[in-house]
Amino acid sequence: MKEIYENEMKLEFISKSVNESFARISIAAFASQLDPTIEELADIKTAVSEAVTNCIIHGYEDKQGIVKVIARLKENKIIIEISDQGKGIDNIDVAKEPLYTTKPNLERSGMGFTIMESFMDKIEIESILGLGTKVTMEKEIKLKEEKQEEDFEMLTNK
C-alpha cells in the first residue's frame, strides 16, 4: 500500500557544488510549511547540505551526474530522500564512522553522516556499488504547543 503524504516536492539538478545551496534553500522553503523554529530549519539545511555534498564529491567524483531530492510532509514530519546514480558506497558502516573520508586531499572532515545523524531524528542509507546511493532522513517538527511549553520552562527555570 502506498503511503499518503500531505505534500511532496521533487527536485533534480546536475552534480555541481553551486547547486548545493539551491537544494538547501529549496528544502528549507518547503519545510517552512510545518512552521519550524530557526534551529530546526538550520538542522534540516545542514543535513541536506551534507547529503548533497556527498553525492557530488563522493558519488560522482570527477564526473557529472544527477542528484535527486524528494521531500515529503506527513503530519509534523519532513522526510527527505537525496540520491545519486554514482559509484555507491563499498561499506556503509565504515563510511558512517566519524572522521572517515575517502578524500583527505580535499580537506574533508569525514563527518557528513555523523552530522546528518545528529541533526535529524532518523537516517537510513542504501547503496549499491556502481548504481548509487540514497539517503533518507526524517525530522519531526515540534508542534506550537510543545514549543510554547519549552519556552515557558526555560523562562521559569523549571
Short mmCIF file of C-alpha atoms in Angstrom, two decimals:
data_model
loop_
_atom_site.label_atom_id
_atom_site.label_comp_id
_atom_site.label_asym_id
_atom_site.label_seq_id
_atom_site.Cartn_x
_atom_site.Cartn_y
_atom_site.Cartn_z
CA MET A 1 0.00 0.00 0.00
CA LYS A 2 1.37 3.38 -1.00
CA GLU A 3 1.87 5.83 1.86
CA ILE A 4 -0.13 9.05 1.65
CA TYR A 5 1.65 12.35 2.28
CA GLU A 6 0.20 15.80 2.86
CA ASN A 7 2.60 17.40 0.40
CA GLU A 8 5.56 16.38 -1.75
CA MET A 9 8.22 18.03 -3.89
CA LYS A 10 10.85 16.67 -6.26
CA LEU A 11 13.99 18.34 -7.45
CA GLU A 12 16.75 17.20 -9.82
CA PHE A 13 19.94 19.03 -10.67
CA ILE A 14 23.41 18.48 -12.10
CA SER A 15 26.03 17.46 -9.54
CA LYS A 16 27.77 20.82 -9.39
CA SER A 17 28.73 22.19 -5.98
CA VAL A 18 26.99 25.51 -6.75
CA ASN A 19 23.68 23.59 -6.68
CA GLU A 20 24.13 22.51 -3.05
CA SER A 21 22.83 25.86 -1.76
CA PHE A 22 19.90 25.64 -4.20
CA ALA A 23 18.88 22.28 -2.71
CA ARG A 24 19.31 23.54 0.85
CA ILE A 25 17.19 26.67 0.27
CA SER A 26 14.51 24.73 -1.64
CA ILE A 27 14.10 22.19 1.15
CA ALA A 28 14.04 24.96 3.76
CA ALA A 29 11.26 26.76 1.89
CA PHE A 30 9.30 23.51 1.60
CA ALA A 31 9.83 22.64 5.29
CA SER A 32 8.60 26.08 6.34
CA GLN A 33 5.03 24.82 5.86
CA LEU A 34 5.49 22.96 9.17
CA ASP A 35 6.40 26.23 10.95
CA PRO A 36 9.79 25.03 12.25
CA THR A 37 11.94 27.02 14.63
CA ILE A 38 15.08 28.65 13.24
CA GLU A 39 17.09 25.89 14.91
CA GLU A 40 15.01 23.10 13.37
CA LEU A 41 15.34 24.74 9.96
CA ALA A 42 19.11 25.10 10.39
CA ASP A 43 19.37 21.40 11.29
CA ILE A 44 17.46 20.40 8.15
CA LYS A 45 19.52 22.71 5.92
CA THR A 46 22.80 21.40 7.35
CA ALA A 47 21.81 17.75 6.89
CA VAL A 48 20.66 18.42 3.31
CA SER A 49 23.95 20.19 2.57
CA GLU A 50 25.94 17.22 3.84
CA ALA A 51 23.91 14.67 1.86
CA VAL A 52 24.03 16.67 -1.39
CA THR A 53 27.75 17.34 -0.98
CA ASN A 54 28.34 13.59 -0.52
CA CYS A 55 26.55 12.91 -3.82
CA ILE A 56 28.66 15.48 -5.64
CA ILE A 57 32.07 14.76 -4.07
CA HIS A 58 31.87 11.00 -3.50
CA GLY A 59 29.04 9.67 -5.66
CA TYR A 60 30.09 11.25 -8.92
CA GLU A 61 33.70 12.14 -8.08
CA ASP A 62 35.17 13.78 -11.19
CA LYS A 63 32.17 13.34 -13.49
CA GLN A 64 28.76 14.92 -13.61
CA GLY A 65 25.51 13.22 -12.84
CA ILE A 66 22.07 13.98 -11.49
CA VAL A 67 21.27 14.49 -7.82
CA LYS A 68 17.64 13.81 -6.93
CA VAL A 69 15.91 15.31 -3.92
CA ILE A 70 12.42 14.32 -2.79
CA ALA A 71 10.83 15.87 0.27
CA ARG A 72 7.54 14.82 1.79
CA LEU A 73 5.44 16.19 4.61
CA LYS A 74 3.40 13.92 6.84
CA GLU A 75 1.74 15.33 9.93
CA ASN A 76 4.52 17.29 11.65
CA LYS A 77 7.38 15.40 9.99
CA ILE A 78 9.58 16.08 6.97
CA ILE A 79 11.03 13.09 5.14
CA ILE A 80 13.87 13.87 2.72
CA GLU A 81 15.43 11.49 0.19
CA ILE A 82 18.65 12.52 -1.52
CA SER A 83 20.05 10.16 -4.11
CA ASP A 84 22.60 9.79 -6.88
CA GLN A 85 23.39 7.20 -9.51
CA GLY A 86 27.09 7.37 -8.78
CA LYS A 87 29.65 4.83 -7.70
CA GLY A 88 27.95 3.73 -4.47
CA ILE A 89 29.43 3.05 -1.05
CA ASP A 90 31.56 -0.04 -0.51
CA ASN A 91 30.92 -0.32 3.24
CA ILE A 92 28.23 1.89 4.80
CA ASP A 93 29.26 1.08 8.39
CA VAL A 94 32.83 2.22 7.73
CA ALA A 95 31.62 5.31 5.82
CA LYS A 96 29.48 6.31 8.83
CA GLU A 97 32.46 6.30 11.21
CA PRO A 98 33.39 9.81 12.38
CA LEU A 99 36.44 11.24 10.58
CA TYR A 100 36.38 8.55 7.86
CA THR A 101 36.95 10.10 4.45
CA THR A 102 37.93 8.87 1.02
CA LYS A 103 39.05 12.38 0.05
CA PRO A 104 41.66 13.53 2.60
CA ASN A 105 43.27 15.67 -0.11
CA LEU A 106 40.12 17.84 -0.25
CA GLU A 107 40.39 18.70 3.45
CA ARG A 108 37.09 16.95 4.15
CA SER A 109 36.41 16.22 7.78
CA GLY A 110 34.69 12.86 7.25
CA MET A 111 31.80 13.95 9.46
CA GLY A 112 28.97 14.06 6.88
CA PHE A 113 26.97 11.06 8.10
CA THR A 114 27.67 11.92 11.74
CA ILE A 115 26.32 15.44 11.18
CA MET A 116 23.23 14.09 9.39
CA GLU A 117 22.58 11.65 12.24
CA SER A 118 22.97 14.30 14.93
CA PHE A 119 20.71 16.91 13.24
CA MET A 120 17.94 14.60 12.05
CA ASP A 121 15.76 12.18 14.04
CA LYS A 122 16.28 9.26 11.69
CA ILE A 123 18.65 8.49 8.82
CA GLU A 124 18.76 5.48 6.51
CA ILE A 125 21.47 4.85 3.93
CA GLU A 126 21.04 2.49 1.00
CA SER A 127 23.81 1.95 -1.53
CA ILE A 128 24.71 -0.44 -4.30
CA LEU A 129 28.19 -0.33 -5.82
CA GLY A 130 28.06 1.02 -9.35
CA LEU A 131 24.39 2.05 -9.06
CA GLY A 132 24.37 4.80 -6.47
CA THR A 133 23.31 5.83 -3.01
CA LYS A 134 20.10 7.03 -1.38
CA VAL A 135 19.98 8.77 1.99
CA THR A 136 16.57 9.10 3.65
CA MET A 137 16.30 11.46 6.60
CA GLU A 138 13.39 12.37 8.87
CA LYS A 139 12.85 15.23 11.26
CA GLU A 140 9.86 15.81 13.46
CA ILE A 141 8.95 19.47 13.84
CA LYS A 142 7.65 20.27 17.29
CA LEU A 143 4.09 21.49 17.43
CA LYS A 144 3.42 25.05 18.58
CA GLU A 145 2.14 23.85 21.97
CA GLU A 146 5.38 21.92 22.60
CA LYS A 147 7.48 24.94 21.63
CA GLN A 148 5.49 27.21 23.94
CA GLU A 149 5.86 24.75 26.84
CA GLU A 150 9.64 24.61 26.31
CA ASP A 151 9.84 28.40 26.15
CA PHE A 152 7.84 28.70 29.36
CA GLU A 153 10.03 26.13 31.13
CA MET A 154 13.16 28.00 30.05
CA LEU A 155 11.74 31.29 31.33
CA THR A 156 10.68 29.86 34.67
CA ASN A 157 13.83 27.68 35.01
CA LYS A 158 11.81 24.53 35.63
#
